[in-house]
């Protein structure tokens, strides 16, 4: 290569070297820009979430079991608050709630008869005949009880006065050996208490008499609701199902059918058990010659509607009547009947009669009756077991897979 050729090629090589170094500089700048953009994205990610997992801090670690327990705890608190609000609301609406409950009981008792009569007559006529027949039966029973009490009132007063004298002599003898003065002082204290609180007792009686209006109103409302429940209860339930979301209809239908089967079965079963207990008590009191056997039998029937505790309370009242009218021996026999009838009810009638209803353990029944009595008195004790039966039937139904 000559000097002229070297001079011509030298500037070209220099330009090529300068071009390569410029390209490398651009590539380095681009890589630096990409790294900076990635760093900025990691520093401020979208939606406020960090792409780099945070390191666990030892001071904030919680045992998984405690986390689950805390989750269940606050959910249970929310459910408890909702149940408390429902109970408060029901406490303010006792009259319509009790009326609807009584209407459901009447429907469970009279619906089979109305369905049977409805096979040969129109539905409205069948419902009318069924309800009129039930009202006439109830009125006749109450009339018979009233005539019995009125016919035995004079004789019963004489027997009670003689019975009180017999009780005093019994207390003065073995095994109590009370002094006659102690019995007289006790009678004097009772008389002085009644005399001192006569105005309070009268005001209380007048105030309680005002509840008669509420009872009549509730009975009329229960009768009104029962007419429609017997006539078109299925249509009313289907209308309620149509108001629910489309996906919830089948589940609510299954739950409703299970609830009604349990409620109707329990209601009919407890009525049969109550009638059986009342017949046994009526026969025993009639044989023993205890006065007011028919009213006490009717009291036994209604008291048995409260499981476990209702029948013993009614029998205790019968024992007091027997003690005042026939003496301590008859009263002890009546007390023995409490044990016998309780055994028959618990080991024979309930297993046989309640087989189509939901079977509940006696401990659950006792706890339900106690809780209902604490929350709502006698009404709560009466409705506690049916409510628990319905809830348990619904739980069992929803736990099983639906049919194809």
Short mmCIF file of C-alpha atoms in Angstrom, two decimals:
data_model
loop_
_atom_site.label_atom_id
_atom_site.label_comp_id
_atom_site.label_asym_id
_atom_site.label_seq_id
_atom_site.Cartn_x
_atom_site.Cartn_y
_atom_site.Cartn_z
CA UNK A 1 0.00 0.00 0.00
CA UNK A 2 1.31 3.37 -0.98
CA UNK A 3 1.28 6.47 1.19
CA UNK A 4 -1.60 7.91 -0.80
CA UNK A 5 -3.71 4.80 -0.20
CA UNK A 6 -2.94 4.84 3.54
CA UNK A 7 -3.94 8.46 3.81
CA UNK A 8 -7.24 7.70 2.01
CA UNK A 9 -8.09 4.65 4.21
CA UNK A 10 -7.14 6.16 7.58
CA UNK A 11 -10.09 8.55 7.96
CA UNK A 12 -12.57 5.68 7.03
CA UNK A 13 -11.24 3.42 9.78
CA UNK A 14 -11.46 6.23 12.31
CA UNK A 15 -15.04 6.96 11.30
CA UNK A 16 -15.92 3.25 11.71
CA UNK A 17 -14.38 3.13 15.19
CA UNK A 18 -16.21 6.25 16.19
CA UNK A 19 -19.52 4.80 14.89
CA UNK A 20 -19.03 1.55 16.91
CA UNK A 21 -18.32 3.42 20.11
CA UNK A 22 -21.44 5.57 19.61
CA UNK A 23 -23.64 2.50 19.10
CA UNK A 24 -22.28 0.95 22.27
CA UNK A 25 -23.00 4.15 24.13
CA UNK A 26 -26.63 4.16 22.87
CA UNK A 27 -27.10 0.54 23.86
CA UNK A 28 -25.72 1.18 27.33
CA UNK A 29 -28.05 4.18 27.69
CA UNK A 30 -31.03 2.10 26.62
CA UNK A 31 -30.16 -0.68 29.08
CA UNK A 32 -29.76 1.91 31.82
CA UNK A 33 -33.16 3.41 30.95
CA UNK A 34 -34.80 -0.05 31.06
CA UNK A 35 -33.24 -0.77 34.45
CA UNK A 36 -34.44 2.58 35.79
CA UNK A 37 -37.97 1.99 34.48
CA UNK A 38 -38.08 -1.48 36.06
CA UNK A 39 -36.86 -0.06 39.35
CA UNK A 40 -39.56 2.61 39.27
CA UNK A 41 -42.24 -0.02 38.55
CA UNK A 42 -41.05 -2.09 41.46
CA UNK A 43 -40.97 0.94 43.72
CA UNK A 44 -44.57 2.01 42.84
CA UNK A 45 -46.52 -1.04 41.48
CA UNK A 46 -50.07 -0.71 40.14
CA UNK A 47 -53.07 -1.04 42.53
CA UNK A 48 -50.83 -0.45 45.52
CA UNK A 49 -49.52 -4.05 45.63
CA UNK A 50 -45.85 -4.77 46.09
CA UNK A 51 -44.24 -7.12 43.56
CA UNK A 52 -41.51 -7.99 46.02
CA UNK A 53 -42.73 -10.09 48.95
CA UNK A 54 -42.22 -8.39 52.27
CA UNK A 55 -40.00 -10.09 54.78
CA UNK A 56 -42.00 -11.55 57.70
CA UNK A 57 -41.48 -9.69 60.94
CA UNK A 58 -41.14 -11.99 63.95
CA UNK A 59 -43.18 -9.70 66.22
CA UNK A 60 -46.35 -9.90 64.02
CA UNK A 61 -46.63 -13.68 63.55
CA UNK A 62 -49.96 -15.26 64.71
CA UNK A 63 -50.64 -18.94 65.18
CA UNK A 64 -52.96 -20.22 62.39
CA UNK A 65 -55.31 -21.82 64.93
CA UNK A 66 -55.69 -18.49 66.70
CA UNK A 67 -56.39 -16.77 63.39
CA UNK A 68 -59.21 -19.24 62.63
CA UNK A 69 -60.59 -18.91 66.15
CA UNK A 70 -60.60 -15.12 65.86
CA UNK A 71 -62.40 -15.37 62.51
CA UNK A 72 -65.08 -17.63 63.95
CA UNK A 73 -65.33 -15.42 67.05
CA UNK A 74 -66.20 -12.19 65.27
CA UNK A 75 -68.58 -14.01 62.93
CA UNK A 76 -70.34 -15.55 65.93
CA UNK A 77 -70.55 -12.12 67.52
CA UNK A 78 -72.25 -10.78 64.40
CA UNK A 79 -74.68 -13.71 64.32
CA UNK A 80 -75.38 -13.29 68.04
CA UNK A 81 -76.09 -9.59 67.59
CA UNK A 82 -78.48 -10.38 64.72
CA UNK A 83 -80.29 -13.01 66.81
CA UNK A 84 -80.55 -10.60 69.72
CA UNK A 85 -82.08 -7.98 67.43
CA UNK A 86 -84.59 -10.57 66.17
CA UNK A 87 -85.50 -11.54 69.74
CA UNK A 88 -85.99 -7.90 70.71
CA UNK A 89 -88.21 -7.38 67.68
CA UNK A 90 -90.24 -10.50 68.47
CA UNK A 91 -90.54 -9.33 72.08
CA UNK A 92 -92.19 -6.16 70.85
CA UNK A 93 -94.54 -8.17 68.60
CA UNK A 94 -95.63 -10.89 71.03
CA UNK A 95 -99.32 -10.77 70.11
CA UNK A 96 -99.00 -11.30 66.33
CA UNK A 97 -96.16 -13.82 66.75
CA UNK A 98 -98.16 -15.94 69.20
CA UNK A 99 -101.24 -15.62 66.99
CA UNK A 100 -99.33 -16.90 63.95
CA UNK A 101 -97.85 -19.76 66.00
CA UNK A 102 -101.32 -20.78 67.24
CA UNK A 103 -102.61 -20.53 63.66
CA UNK A 104 -99.86 -22.90 62.50
CA UNK A 105 -100.77 -25.34 65.29
CA UNK A 106 -104.44 -25.19 64.29
CA UNK A 107 -103.45 -25.68 60.65
CA UNK A 108 -101.35 -28.73 61.48
CA UNK A 109 -104.27 -30.25 63.42
CA UNK A 110 -107.14 -29.42 61.05
CA UNK A 111 -105.45 -29.55 57.64
CA UNK A 112 -105.80 -33.37 57.24
CA UNK A 113 -109.52 -33.18 58.03
CA UNK A 114 -110.03 -30.33 55.58
CA UNK A 115 -108.16 -32.28 52.88
CA UNK A 116 -110.36 -35.31 53.52
CA UNK A 117 -113.61 -33.32 53.36
CA UNK A 118 -112.29 -31.41 50.34
CA UNK A 119 -112.37 -34.61 48.27
CA UNK A 120 -116.17 -34.47 48.13
CA UNK A 121 -116.87 -30.75 48.64
CA UNK A 122 -115.33 -27.47 47.42
CA UNK A 123 -112.24 -26.34 49.29
CA UNK A 124 -113.90 -23.34 50.92
CA UNK A 125 -116.80 -25.47 52.21
CA UNK A 126 -114.38 -28.07 53.58
CA UNK A 127 -112.40 -25.42 55.46
CA UNK A 128 -115.59 -23.89 56.88
CA UNK A 129 -116.96 -27.23 58.07
CA UNK A 130 -113.64 -28.22 59.64
CA UNK A 131 -113.21 -24.97 61.58
CA UNK A 132 -116.85 -24.88 62.73
CA UNK A 133 -116.60 -28.47 63.95
CA UNK A 134 -113.44 -27.69 65.93
CA UNK A 135 -115.03 -24.57 67.49
CA UNK A 136 -118.18 -26.48 68.47
CA UNK A 137 -116.07 -29.22 70.05
CA UNK A 138 -114.02 -26.69 72.05
CA UNK A 139 -117.14 -24.79 73.16
CA UNK A 140 -118.83 -28.00 74.27
CA UNK A 141 -115.77 -29.06 76.27
CA UNK A 142 -115.51 -25.68 78.02
CA UNK A 143 -119.25 -25.72 78.78
CA UNK A 144 -118.96 -29.18 80.31
CA UNK A 145 -116.04 -28.06 82.48
CA UNK A 146 -117.93 -24.95 83.62
CA UNK A 147 -121.01 -26.96 84.56
CA UNK A 148 -118.86 -29.45 86.45
CA UNK A 149 -117.15 -26.74 88.47
CA UNK A 150 -120.44 -24.97 89.19
CA UNK A 151 -122.11 -28.22 90.28
CA UNK A 152 -119.30 -29.22 92.63
CA UNK A 153 -118.47 -25.75 93.96
CA UNK A 154 -120.52 -26.00 97.20
CA UNK A 155 -119.41 -29.54 97.98
CA UNK A 156 -115.84 -28.63 97.09
CA UNK A 157 -115.88 -25.69 99.52
CA UNK A 158 -117.04 -27.91 102.36
CA UNK A 159 -114.42 -30.53 101.51
CA UNK A 160 -111.69 -27.89 101.38
CA UNK A 161 -112.62 -26.55 104.80
CA UNK A 162 -112.60 -30.06 106.22
CA UNK A 163 -109.39 -30.76 104.34
CA UNK A 164 -107.65 -27.77 105.90
CA UNK A 165 -108.59 -29.08 109.36
CA UNK A 166 -107.21 -32.51 108.40
CA UNK A 167 -103.98 -30.92 107.16
CA UNK A 168 -103.62 -29.04 110.47
CA UNK A 169 -104.06 -32.24 112.48
CA UNK A 170 -101.64 -34.02 110.16
CA UNK A 171 -99.00 -31.33 110.66
CA UNK A 172 -99.49 -31.47 114.43
CA UNK A 173 -98.91 -35.23 114.45
CA UNK A 174 -95.97 -37.39 113.36
CA UNK A 175 -93.53 -36.78 111.77
CA UNK A 176 -93.80 -32.96 111.89
CA UNK A 177 -95.11 -32.41 115.48
CA UNK A 178 -95.89 -28.76 114.91
CA UNK A 179 -97.42 -26.82 117.79
CA UNK A 180 -101.05 -25.72 117.31
CA UNK A 181 -99.95 -22.16 117.97
CA UNK A 182 -97.48 -22.32 115.04
CA UNK A 183 -100.25 -23.36 112.66
CA UNK A 184 -102.53 -20.63 114.00
CA UNK A 185 -99.76 -18.05 113.68
CA UNK A 186 -99.18 -19.15 110.09
CA UNK A 187 -102.87 -18.72 109.27
CA UNK A 188 -102.85 -15.33 110.98
CA UNK A 189 -99.84 -14.21 108.93
CA UNK A 190 -101.58 -15.23 105.71
CA UNK A 191 -104.73 -13.34 106.69
CA UNK A 192 -102.77 -10.23 107.69
CA UNK A 193 -100.77 -10.36 104.45
CA UNK A 194 -103.95 -10.54 102.38
CA UNK A 195 -105.51 -7.70 104.37
CA UNK A 196 -102.44 -5.48 104.07
CA UNK A 197 -102.00 -6.09 100.34
CA UNK A 198 -105.65 -6.24 99.38
CA UNK A 199 -105.50 -3.09 97.27
CA UNK A 200 -102.37 -4.28 95.50
CA UNK A 201 -103.94 -7.65 94.75
CA UNK A 202 -107.10 -5.99 93.46
CA UNK A 203 -105.12 -3.65 91.21
CA UNK A 204 -103.09 -6.58 89.91
CA UNK A 205 -106.26 -8.53 89.20
CA UNK A 206 -107.78 -5.56 87.37
CA UNK A 207 -104.58 -5.09 85.37
CA UNK A 208 -104.51 -8.76 84.45
CA UNK A 209 -108.17 -8.56 83.48
CA UNK A 210 -107.13 -6.06 80.83
CA UNK A 211 -105.21 -8.86 79.16
CA UNK A 212 -108.49 -10.53 78.34
CA UNK A 213 -108.86 -8.05 75.50
CA UNK A 214 -105.41 -9.00 74.20
CA UNK A 215 -106.24 -12.71 74.47
CA UNK A 216 -109.49 -12.25 72.55
CA UNK A 217 -107.68 -10.19 69.90
CA UNK A 218 -104.95 -12.79 69.56
CA UNK A 219 -107.50 -15.60 69.31
CA UNK A 220 -109.40 -13.75 66.58
CA UNK A 221 -106.16 -13.10 64.67
CA UNK A 222 -105.11 -16.74 65.02
CA UNK A 223 -108.49 -17.91 63.72
CA UNK A 224 -108.30 -15.48 60.80
CA UNK A 225 -104.79 -16.65 59.84
CA UNK A 226 -105.63 -20.34 60.26
CA UNK A 227 -108.53 -20.04 57.80
CA UNK A 228 -106.18 -18.84 55.06
CA UNK A 229 -103.39 -21.25 56.04
CA UNK A 230 -105.75 -24.22 55.76
CA UNK A 231 -107.39 -22.98 52.58
CA UNK A 232 -104.38 -21.81 50.56
CA UNK A 233 -101.22 -22.28 52.58
CA UNK A 234 -99.42 -23.93 49.64
CA UNK A 235 -100.19 -21.00 47.35
CA UNK A 236 -98.93 -18.54 49.97
CA UNK A 237 -95.65 -20.44 50.30
CA UNK A 238 -95.21 -20.62 46.53
CA UNK A 239 -95.75 -16.85 46.31
CA UNK A 240 -93.04 -16.35 48.95
CA UNK A 241 -90.67 -18.58 46.95
CA UNK A 242 -91.22 -16.49 43.81
CA UNK A 243 -89.99 -13.40 45.66
CA UNK A 244 -86.59 -15.02 46.26
CA UNK A 245 -83.65 -15.00 43.81
CA UNK A 246 -83.84 -17.64 41.09
CA UNK A 247 -81.00 -19.76 42.48
CA UNK A 248 -82.37 -19.81 46.05
CA UNK A 249 -85.79 -21.19 45.16
CA UNK A 250 -85.02 -24.95 45.27
CA UNK A 251 -83.09 -24.68 48.54
CA UNK A 252 -85.84 -22.73 50.24
CA UNK A 253 -88.43 -25.18 48.90
CA UNK A 254 -86.56 -28.14 50.47
CA UNK A 255 -86.11 -26.27 53.74
CA UNK A 256 -89.78 -25.27 53.84
CA UNK A 257 -91.04 -28.80 53.23
CA UNK A 258 -88.73 -30.22 55.90
CA UNK A 259 -89.75 -27.52 58.39
CA UNK A 260 -93.46 -28.10 57.87
CA UNK A 261 -93.10 -31.88 58.11
CA UNK A 262 -91.26 -31.53 61.42
CA UNK A 263 -93.67 -28.94 62.83
CA UNK A 264 -96.82 -30.80 61.78
CA UNK A 265 -95.46 -34.13 62.99
CA UNK A 266 -94.38 -32.71 66.33
CA UNK A 267 -97.70 -30.89 66.82
CA UNK A 268 -99.84 -33.94 66.09
CA UNK A 269 -97.56 -36.15 68.16
CA UNK A 270 -97.59 -33.90 71.22
CA UNK A 271 -101.38 -33.60 70.98
CA UNK A 272 -101.71 -37.40 71.02
CA UNK A 273 -99.31 -37.64 73.97
CA UNK A 274 -101.21 -34.92 75.85
CA UNK A 275 -104.54 -36.62 75.22
CA UNK A 276 -103.16 -39.97 76.41
CA UNK A 277 -101.78 -38.41 79.60
CA UNK A 278 -105.05 -36.61 80.24
CA UNK A 279 -107.07 -39.81 79.86
CA UNK A 280 -104.78 -41.65 82.30
CA UNK A 281 -104.96 -38.82 84.83
CA UNK A 282 -108.74 -38.50 84.49
CA UNK A 283 -109.26 -42.21 85.08
CA UNK A 284 -106.94 -42.23 88.11
CA UNK A 285 -108.52 -39.13 89.71
CA UNK A 286 -112.02 -40.50 89.13
CA UNK A 287 -111.10 -43.80 90.79
CA UNK A 288 -109.55 -41.97 93.76
CA UNK A 289 -112.63 -39.75 94.08
CA UNK A 290 -110.70 -36.49 93.80
CA UNK A 291 -113.07 -33.57 93.15
CA UNK A 292 -112.82 -31.50 89.97
CA UNK A 293 -111.47 -34.50 88.07
CA UNK A 294 -112.58 -33.14 84.69
CA UNK A 295 -111.00 -29.65 85.09
CA UNK A 296 -107.81 -31.26 86.38
CA UNK A 297 -107.83 -33.59 83.39
CA UNK A 298 -108.14 -30.62 81.05
CA UNK A 299 -105.31 -28.88 82.94
CA UNK A 300 -103.16 -31.98 82.45
CA UNK A 301 -103.87 -31.94 78.71
CA UNK A 302 -102.75 -28.34 78.22
CA UNK A 303 -99.81 -28.66 80.63
CA UNK A 304 -98.41 -31.66 78.74
CA UNK A 305 -97.90 -29.37 75.72
CA UNK A 306 -94.83 -28.12 77.63
CA UNK A 307 -92.54 -31.18 77.60
CA UNK A 308 -90.92 -32.60 80.74
CA UNK A 309 -92.16 -29.94 83.19
CA UNK A 310 -95.80 -29.33 82.26
CA UNK A 311 -97.26 -32.66 83.35
CA UNK A 312 -95.55 -32.73 86.79
CA UNK A 313 -96.82 -29.20 87.52
CA UNK A 314 -100.41 -30.16 86.66
CA UNK A 315 -100.15 -33.32 88.76
CA UNK A 316 -98.80 -31.27 91.66
CA UNK A 317 -101.93 -29.10 91.50
CA UNK A 318 -104.04 -32.27 91.51
CA UNK A 319 -102.07 -33.51 94.54
CA UNK A 320 -102.85 -30.28 96.43
CA UNK A 321 -106.55 -30.67 95.63
CA UNK A 322 -106.42 -34.31 96.73
CA UNK A 323 -104.60 -33.33 99.94
CA UNK A 324 -107.24 -30.74 100.85
CA UNK A 325 -110.22 -32.89 99.85
CA UNK A 326 -109.18 -36.49 100.61
CA UNK A 327 -106.19 -36.33 102.91
CA UNK A 328 -102.47 -37.13 102.72
CA UNK A 329 -102.83 -40.76 101.61
CA UNK A 330 -104.68 -39.83 98.43
CA UNK A 331 -102.25 -36.97 97.84
CA UNK A 332 -99.31 -39.37 98.08
CA UNK A 333 -101.00 -41.69 95.58
CA UNK A 334 -101.42 -38.75 93.19
CA UNK A 335 -97.76 -37.87 93.66
CA UNK A 336 -96.84 -41.45 92.79
CA UNK A 337 -98.87 -41.04 89.60
CA UNK A 338 -96.46 -38.26 88.58
CA UNK A 339 -93.62 -40.79 88.41
CA UNK A 340 -95.70 -43.48 86.71
CA UNK A 341 -97.16 -41.19 84.05
CA UNK A 342 -93.77 -39.60 83.48
CA UNK A 343 -92.25 -43.01 82.79
CA UNK A 344 -95.09 -43.95 80.44
CA UNK A 345 -94.75 -40.65 78.60
CA UNK A 346 -90.98 -40.76 78.29
CA UNK A 347 -90.43 -44.45 77.48
CA UNK A 348 -93.62 -45.47 75.65
CA UNK A 349 -95.65 -42.61 74.22
CA UNK A 350 -92.85 -40.38 72.93
CA UNK A 351 -90.90 -43.16 71.15
CA UNK A 352 -94.06 -44.57 69.55
CA UNK A 353 -96.05 -41.45 68.72
CA UNK A 354 -93.22 -39.10 67.81
CA UNK A 355 -91.50 -41.51 65.42
CA UNK A 356 -92.48 -39.49 62.32
CA UNK A 357 -91.26 -36.22 63.79
CA UNK A 358 -87.67 -35.15 64.41
CA UNK A 359 -86.14 -37.13 67.26
CA UNK A 360 -84.45 -34.85 69.79
CA UNK A 361 -82.41 -36.01 72.75
CA UNK A 362 -84.05 -35.42 76.16
CA UNK A 363 -81.10 -33.26 77.22
CA UNK A 364 -81.70 -30.99 74.22
CA UNK A 365 -85.41 -30.84 75.08
CA UNK A 366 -84.65 -29.91 78.71
CA UNK A 367 -82.19 -27.21 77.71
CA UNK A 368 -84.60 -25.85 75.08
CA UNK A 369 -87.50 -25.65 77.54
CA UNK A 370 -85.30 -23.99 80.17
CA UNK A 371 -83.87 -21.44 77.75
CA UNK A 372 -87.32 -20.67 76.33
CA UNK A 373 -88.74 -20.19 79.81
CA UNK A 374 -85.91 -17.82 80.76
CA UNK A 375 -86.26 -15.76 77.58
CA UNK A 376 -90.04 -15.60 77.22
CA UNK A 377 -91.70 -17.25 80.21
CA UNK A 378 -94.43 -19.84 79.70
CA UNK A 379 -94.84 -18.93 76.03
CA UNK A 380 -91.13 -19.46 75.41
CA UNK A 381 -91.17 -22.82 77.20
CA UNK A 382 -94.14 -23.95 75.07
CA UNK A 383 -92.67 -22.95 71.70
CA UNK A 384 -89.01 -23.82 72.37
CA UNK A 385 -89.16 -27.51 71.46
CA UNK A 386 -91.13 -27.04 68.20
CA UNK A 387 -88.70 -24.35 67.09
CA UNK A 388 -85.69 -26.54 67.86
CA UNK A 389 -87.34 -29.45 66.04
CA UNK A 390 -87.94 -27.34 62.95
CA UNK A 391 -84.40 -25.95 62.92
CA UNK A 392 -82.85 -29.39 63.32
CA UNK A 393 -85.03 -30.81 60.55
CA UNK A 394 -83.94 -28.01 58.22
CA UNK A 395 -80.27 -28.60 59.07
CA UNK A 396 -80.60 -32.32 58.37
CA UNK A 397 -82.38 -31.65 55.09
CA UNK A 398 -79.81 -29.16 53.81
CA UNK A 399 -76.89 -31.38 54.84
CA UNK A 400 -78.07 -34.13 52.51
CA UNK A 401 -77.49 -33.71 48.75
CA UNK A 402 -80.60 -32.75 46.78
CA UNK A 403 -82.26 -35.45 44.66
CA UNK A 404 -81.47 -35.57 40.95
#
